[in-house]
Coordinates of C-alpha atoms in Angstrom, one line a residue:
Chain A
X257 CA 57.6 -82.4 -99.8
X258 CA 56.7 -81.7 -96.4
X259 CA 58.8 -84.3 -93.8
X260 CA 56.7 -83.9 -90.0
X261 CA 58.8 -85.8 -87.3
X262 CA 56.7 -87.8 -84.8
X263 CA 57.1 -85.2 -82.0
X264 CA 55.9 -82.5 -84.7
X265 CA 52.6 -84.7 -85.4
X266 CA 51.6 -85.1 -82.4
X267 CA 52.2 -81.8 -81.2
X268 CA 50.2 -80.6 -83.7
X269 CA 47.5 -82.7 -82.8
X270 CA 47.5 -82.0 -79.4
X271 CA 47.3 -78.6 -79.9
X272 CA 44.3 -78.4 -81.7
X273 CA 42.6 -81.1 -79.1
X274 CA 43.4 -78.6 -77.0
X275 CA 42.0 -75.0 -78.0
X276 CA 38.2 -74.7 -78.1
X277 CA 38.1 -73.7 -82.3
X278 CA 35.4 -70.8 -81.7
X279 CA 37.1 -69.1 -79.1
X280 CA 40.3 -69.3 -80.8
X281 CA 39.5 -69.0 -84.7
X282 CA 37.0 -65.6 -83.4
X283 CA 40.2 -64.0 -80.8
X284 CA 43.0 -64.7 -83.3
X285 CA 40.9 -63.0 -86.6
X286 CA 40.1 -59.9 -84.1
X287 CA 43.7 -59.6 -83.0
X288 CA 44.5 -59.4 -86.3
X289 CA 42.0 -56.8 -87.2
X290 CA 43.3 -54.5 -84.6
X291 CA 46.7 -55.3 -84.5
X292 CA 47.2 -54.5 -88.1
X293 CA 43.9 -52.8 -88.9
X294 CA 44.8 -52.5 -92.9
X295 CA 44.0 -56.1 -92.9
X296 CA 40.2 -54.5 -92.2
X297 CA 40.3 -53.6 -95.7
X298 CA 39.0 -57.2 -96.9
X299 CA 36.0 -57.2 -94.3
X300 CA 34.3 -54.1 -95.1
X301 CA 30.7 -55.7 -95.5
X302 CA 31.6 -57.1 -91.7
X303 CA 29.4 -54.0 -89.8
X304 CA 31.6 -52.3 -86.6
X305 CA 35.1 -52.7 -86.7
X306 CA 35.6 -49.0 -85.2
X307 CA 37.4 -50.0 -82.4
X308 CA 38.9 -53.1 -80.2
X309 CA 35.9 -53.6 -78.8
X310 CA 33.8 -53.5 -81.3
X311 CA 35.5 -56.3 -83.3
X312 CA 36.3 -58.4 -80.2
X313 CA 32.3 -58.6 -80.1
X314 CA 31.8 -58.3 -83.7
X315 CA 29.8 -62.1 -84.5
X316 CA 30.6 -61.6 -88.1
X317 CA 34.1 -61.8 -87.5
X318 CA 33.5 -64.6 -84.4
X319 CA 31.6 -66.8 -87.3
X320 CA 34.4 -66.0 -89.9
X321 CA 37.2 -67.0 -87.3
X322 CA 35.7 -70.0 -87.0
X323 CA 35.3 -70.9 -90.4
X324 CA 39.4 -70.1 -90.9
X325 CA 40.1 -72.6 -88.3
X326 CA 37.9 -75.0 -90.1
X327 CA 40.6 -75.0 -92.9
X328 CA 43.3 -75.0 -90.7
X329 CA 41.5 -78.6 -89.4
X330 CA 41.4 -79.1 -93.3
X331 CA 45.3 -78.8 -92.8
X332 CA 45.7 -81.0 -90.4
X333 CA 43.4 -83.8 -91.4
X334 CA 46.1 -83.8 -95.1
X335 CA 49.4 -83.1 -93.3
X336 CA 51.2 -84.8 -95.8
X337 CA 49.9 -83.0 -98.5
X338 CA 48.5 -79.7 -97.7
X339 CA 49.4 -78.2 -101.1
X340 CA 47.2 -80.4 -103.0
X341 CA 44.4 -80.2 -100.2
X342 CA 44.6 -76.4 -100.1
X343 CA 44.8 -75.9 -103.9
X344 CA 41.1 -74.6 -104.4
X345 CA 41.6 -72.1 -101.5
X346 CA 44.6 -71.1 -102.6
X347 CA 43.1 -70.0 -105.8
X348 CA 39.9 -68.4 -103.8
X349 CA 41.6 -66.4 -102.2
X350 CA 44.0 -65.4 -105.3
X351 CA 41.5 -65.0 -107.8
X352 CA 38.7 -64.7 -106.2
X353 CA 39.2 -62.7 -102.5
X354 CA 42.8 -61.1 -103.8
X355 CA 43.8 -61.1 -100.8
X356 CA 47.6 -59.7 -100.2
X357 CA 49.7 -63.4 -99.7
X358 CA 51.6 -60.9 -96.8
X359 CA 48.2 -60.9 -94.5
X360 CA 48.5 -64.9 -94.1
X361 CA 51.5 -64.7 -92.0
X362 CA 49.5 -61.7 -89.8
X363 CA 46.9 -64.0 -89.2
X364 CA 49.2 -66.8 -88.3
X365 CA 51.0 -64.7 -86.1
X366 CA 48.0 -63.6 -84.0
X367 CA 47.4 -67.1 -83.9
X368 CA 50.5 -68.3 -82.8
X369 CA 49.9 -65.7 -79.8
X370 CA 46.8 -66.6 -79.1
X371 CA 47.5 -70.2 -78.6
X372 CA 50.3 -69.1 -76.2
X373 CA 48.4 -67.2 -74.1
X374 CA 45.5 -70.0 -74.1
X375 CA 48.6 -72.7 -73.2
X376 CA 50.9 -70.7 -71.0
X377 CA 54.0 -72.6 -69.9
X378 CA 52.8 -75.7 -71.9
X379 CA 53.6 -73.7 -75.2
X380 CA 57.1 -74.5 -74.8
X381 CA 59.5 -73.2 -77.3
X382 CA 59.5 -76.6 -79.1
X383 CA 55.8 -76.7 -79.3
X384 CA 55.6 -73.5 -80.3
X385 CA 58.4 -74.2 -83.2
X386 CA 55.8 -77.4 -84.4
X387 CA 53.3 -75.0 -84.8
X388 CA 55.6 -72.3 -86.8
X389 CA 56.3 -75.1 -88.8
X390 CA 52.8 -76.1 -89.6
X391 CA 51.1 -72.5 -90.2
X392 CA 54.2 -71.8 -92.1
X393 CA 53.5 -74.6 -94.3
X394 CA 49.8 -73.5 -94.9
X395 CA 50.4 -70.4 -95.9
X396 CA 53.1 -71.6 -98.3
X397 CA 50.3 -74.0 -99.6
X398 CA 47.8 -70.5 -99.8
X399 CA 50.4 -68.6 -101.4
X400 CA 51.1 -71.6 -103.8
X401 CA 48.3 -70.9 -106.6
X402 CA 49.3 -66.9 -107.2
X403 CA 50.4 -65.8 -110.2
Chain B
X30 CA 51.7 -43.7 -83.6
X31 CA 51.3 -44.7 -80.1
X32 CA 48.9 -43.1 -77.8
X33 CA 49.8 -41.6 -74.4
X34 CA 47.6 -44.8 -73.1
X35 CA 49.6 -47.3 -75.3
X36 CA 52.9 -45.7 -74.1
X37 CA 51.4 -46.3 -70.3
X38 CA 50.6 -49.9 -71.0
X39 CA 54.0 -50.3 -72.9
X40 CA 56.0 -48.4 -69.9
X41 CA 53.8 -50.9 -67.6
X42 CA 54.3 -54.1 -68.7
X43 CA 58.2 -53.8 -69.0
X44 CA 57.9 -52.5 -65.5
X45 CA 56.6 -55.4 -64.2
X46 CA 58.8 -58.0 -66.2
X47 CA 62.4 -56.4 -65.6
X48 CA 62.4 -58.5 -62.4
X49 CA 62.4 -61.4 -64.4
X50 CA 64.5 -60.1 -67.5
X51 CA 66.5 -63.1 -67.5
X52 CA 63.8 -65.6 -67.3
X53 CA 61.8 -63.3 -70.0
X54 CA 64.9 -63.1 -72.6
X55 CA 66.1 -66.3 -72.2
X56 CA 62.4 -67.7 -72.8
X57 CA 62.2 -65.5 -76.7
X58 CA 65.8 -66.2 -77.6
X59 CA 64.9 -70.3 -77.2
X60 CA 61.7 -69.5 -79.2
X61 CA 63.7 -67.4 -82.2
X62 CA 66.9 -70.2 -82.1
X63 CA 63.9 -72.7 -82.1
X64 CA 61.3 -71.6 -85.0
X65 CA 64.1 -69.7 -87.1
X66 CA 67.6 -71.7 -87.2
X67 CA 69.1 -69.2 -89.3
X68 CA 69.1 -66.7 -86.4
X69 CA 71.6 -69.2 -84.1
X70 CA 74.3 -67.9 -86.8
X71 CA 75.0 -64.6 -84.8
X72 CA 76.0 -67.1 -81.5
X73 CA 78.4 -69.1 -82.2
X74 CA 80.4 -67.5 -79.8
X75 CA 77.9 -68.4 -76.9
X76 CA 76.4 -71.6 -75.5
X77 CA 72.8 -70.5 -76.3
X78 CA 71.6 -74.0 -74.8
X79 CA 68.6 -74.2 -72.5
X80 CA 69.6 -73.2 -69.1
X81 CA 72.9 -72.0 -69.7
X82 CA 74.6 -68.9 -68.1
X83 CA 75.5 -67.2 -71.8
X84 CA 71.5 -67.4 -72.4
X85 CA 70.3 -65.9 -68.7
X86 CA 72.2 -63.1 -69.4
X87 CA 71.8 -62.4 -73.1
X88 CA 68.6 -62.7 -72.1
X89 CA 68.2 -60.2 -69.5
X90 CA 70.8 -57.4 -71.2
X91 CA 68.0 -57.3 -74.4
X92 CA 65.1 -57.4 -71.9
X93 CA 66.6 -54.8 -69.7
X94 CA 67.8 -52.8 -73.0
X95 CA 63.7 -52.9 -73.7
X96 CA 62.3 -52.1 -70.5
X97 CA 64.6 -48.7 -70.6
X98 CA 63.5 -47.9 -74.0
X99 CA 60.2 -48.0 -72.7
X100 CA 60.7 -45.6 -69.7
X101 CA 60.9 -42.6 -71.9
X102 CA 59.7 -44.1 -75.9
X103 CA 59.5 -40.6 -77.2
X104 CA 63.6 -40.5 -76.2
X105 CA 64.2 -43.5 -78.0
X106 CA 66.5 -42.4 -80.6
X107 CA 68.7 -40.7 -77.6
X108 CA 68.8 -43.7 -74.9
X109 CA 69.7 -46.3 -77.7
X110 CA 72.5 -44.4 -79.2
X111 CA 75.2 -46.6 -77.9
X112 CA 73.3 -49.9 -78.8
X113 CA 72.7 -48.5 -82.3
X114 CA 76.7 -48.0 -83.1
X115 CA 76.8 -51.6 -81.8
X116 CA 74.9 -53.3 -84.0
X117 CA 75.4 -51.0 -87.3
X118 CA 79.4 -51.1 -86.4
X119 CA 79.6 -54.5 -84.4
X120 CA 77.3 -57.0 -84.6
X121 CA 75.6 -56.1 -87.8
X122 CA 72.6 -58.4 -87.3
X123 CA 70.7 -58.5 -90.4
X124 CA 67.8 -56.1 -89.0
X125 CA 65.3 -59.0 -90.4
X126 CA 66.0 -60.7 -87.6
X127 CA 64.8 -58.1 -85.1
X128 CA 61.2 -58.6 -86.7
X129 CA 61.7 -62.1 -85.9
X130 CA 62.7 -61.8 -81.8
X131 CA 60.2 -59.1 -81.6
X132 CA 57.4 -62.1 -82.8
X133 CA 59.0 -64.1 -80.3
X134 CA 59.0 -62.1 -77.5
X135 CA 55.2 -61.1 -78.4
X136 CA 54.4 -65.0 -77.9
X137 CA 57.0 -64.9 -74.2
X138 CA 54.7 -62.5 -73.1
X139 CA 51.5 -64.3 -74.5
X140 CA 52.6 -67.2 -72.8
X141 CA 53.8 -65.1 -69.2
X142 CA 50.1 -62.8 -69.7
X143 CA 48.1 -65.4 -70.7
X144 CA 44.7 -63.0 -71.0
X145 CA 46.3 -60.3 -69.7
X146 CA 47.8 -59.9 -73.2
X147 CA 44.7 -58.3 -74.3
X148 CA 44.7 -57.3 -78.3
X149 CA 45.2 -53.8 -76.9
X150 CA 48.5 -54.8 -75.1
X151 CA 49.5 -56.8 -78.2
X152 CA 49.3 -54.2 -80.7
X153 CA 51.0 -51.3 -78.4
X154 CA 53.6 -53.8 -77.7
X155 CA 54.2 -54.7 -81.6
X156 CA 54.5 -51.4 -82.3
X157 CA 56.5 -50.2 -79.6
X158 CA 59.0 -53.2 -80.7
X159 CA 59.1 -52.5 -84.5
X160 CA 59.7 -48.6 -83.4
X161 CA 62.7 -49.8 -81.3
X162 CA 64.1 -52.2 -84.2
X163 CA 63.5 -49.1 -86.7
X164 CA 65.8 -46.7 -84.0
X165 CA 68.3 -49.9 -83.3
X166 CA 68.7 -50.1 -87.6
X167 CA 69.0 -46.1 -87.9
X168 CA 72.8 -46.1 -88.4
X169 CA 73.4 -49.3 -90.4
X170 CA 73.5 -47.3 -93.4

């Protein structure tokens, strides 16, 4: 069982009142095409992924972002139990997507940059450790139903 | 494989930052003691607090250590000979732990860059820094 202290809930919550979900959900699944372009492997009906530029602009990938920050609001909305909310994507993306458990923490990891760069300063390193702690959680809670 | 462009933008950035190694350093050790506990283990010699002297400099001798490394990458092996005996002899840092400063300091500069950290910055710079933890590693074994 997950135990959130009252600074780490609201944190949290601020955070995501903060970033705008397009713009983030779209930046953080391009850096993570780029950055580690083997993760390309799982989007090949996407179109152009050739280069940085291409994905930064690609709107499959903007539309796709999106839709992973949607679960990540999913997430937040059952903080107490994410395991049990995220069960059926767990096993989506298991059975389903097989998609490589290691490629969650790429993604969170872009995303953990780009929130910093969208909060500067204000991503202190205790904000930022919150929201280790939450992605960390969630992909524990994707990784759960692999077998 | 980094490009000669990548190794520009790499050289670059740590150009611009040594000013403020200290500043820099200090900011990705706080984050790693922060998000990864385990990793306060290797200080218990130091008083790795928030503003303390021991941090500042810690700080700005890995920042500094970096920024060199990235004068010349393609000499990496030869300018971080000393540093390697020191950690395979000395400190013997589990070299996990380099993958988890190197996040950190990605997010420092996230947070310093804001948009300048374009995804082409970010991936030069995560490769340049898993490059230098691979060098920093070579003699542990």
């Amino acid at each position: 069982m997950v135990t959130w202290t009252d600074f780490e809930r609201a944190t949290i919550q601020d955070i995501f009142s903060k970033i705008d979900y397009d713009v983030v959900g779209s930046a953080a699944l391009s850096r993570c095409l780029i950055v580690y372009p083997w993760t390309q492997r799982y989007f090949g009906s996407f179109g152009n992924l050739y280069n940085a530029a291409a994905i930064s602009s690609n709107p499959r990938v903007a539309a796709h972002g999106r839709v992973v920050l949607g679960g990540l609001e999913k997430a937040l909305q059952n903080m107490d139990d994410i395991k049990q909310a995220f069960a059926d994507l767990s096993v989506l993306h298991s059975e389903k997507l097989q998609v490589d458990p290691d490629n969650f923490k790429l993604l969170a990891d872009c995303l953990t940059i780009v929130v910093a760069s969208q909060l500067g300063k204000s991503f202190t390193p205790e904000v930022h450790a919150a929201f280790a702690k939450f992605l960390a959680v969630v992909v524990a809670a994707l990784r759960k139903q692999y077998h | 494989m980094l490009s000669k462009k990548e190794k520009k933008l790499i050289r670059e950035i740590w150009e611009r930052l040594s000013p403020v190694a200290e500043d820099i350093g200090a900011d990705a050790l706080l984050r790693m003691f922060a998000s990864f506990p385990g990793t306060k283990t290797y200080f218990s010699h130091l008083d790795i607090s928030r503003g303390s002297a021991h941090l500042s400099s810690h700080g700005k001798k890995i920042v500094l250590a970096i920024a060199e490394g990235a004068k010349d990458i393609s000499q990496l092996t030869v300018t971080l000979a000393p540093l390697q005996t020191l950690h395979a002899y000395q400190l013997r840092i589990d070299p996990t732990n380099f993958k988890l400063l190197s996040h950190c300091m990605l997010v420092t500069l996230a947070c310093y860059l804001g948009e300048g950290f374009t995804p082409e910055a970010h991936a030069a710079m995560d490769k340049f820094l898993s490059a230098f933890a691979a060098v920093l590693a070579e003699k542990y074994r």
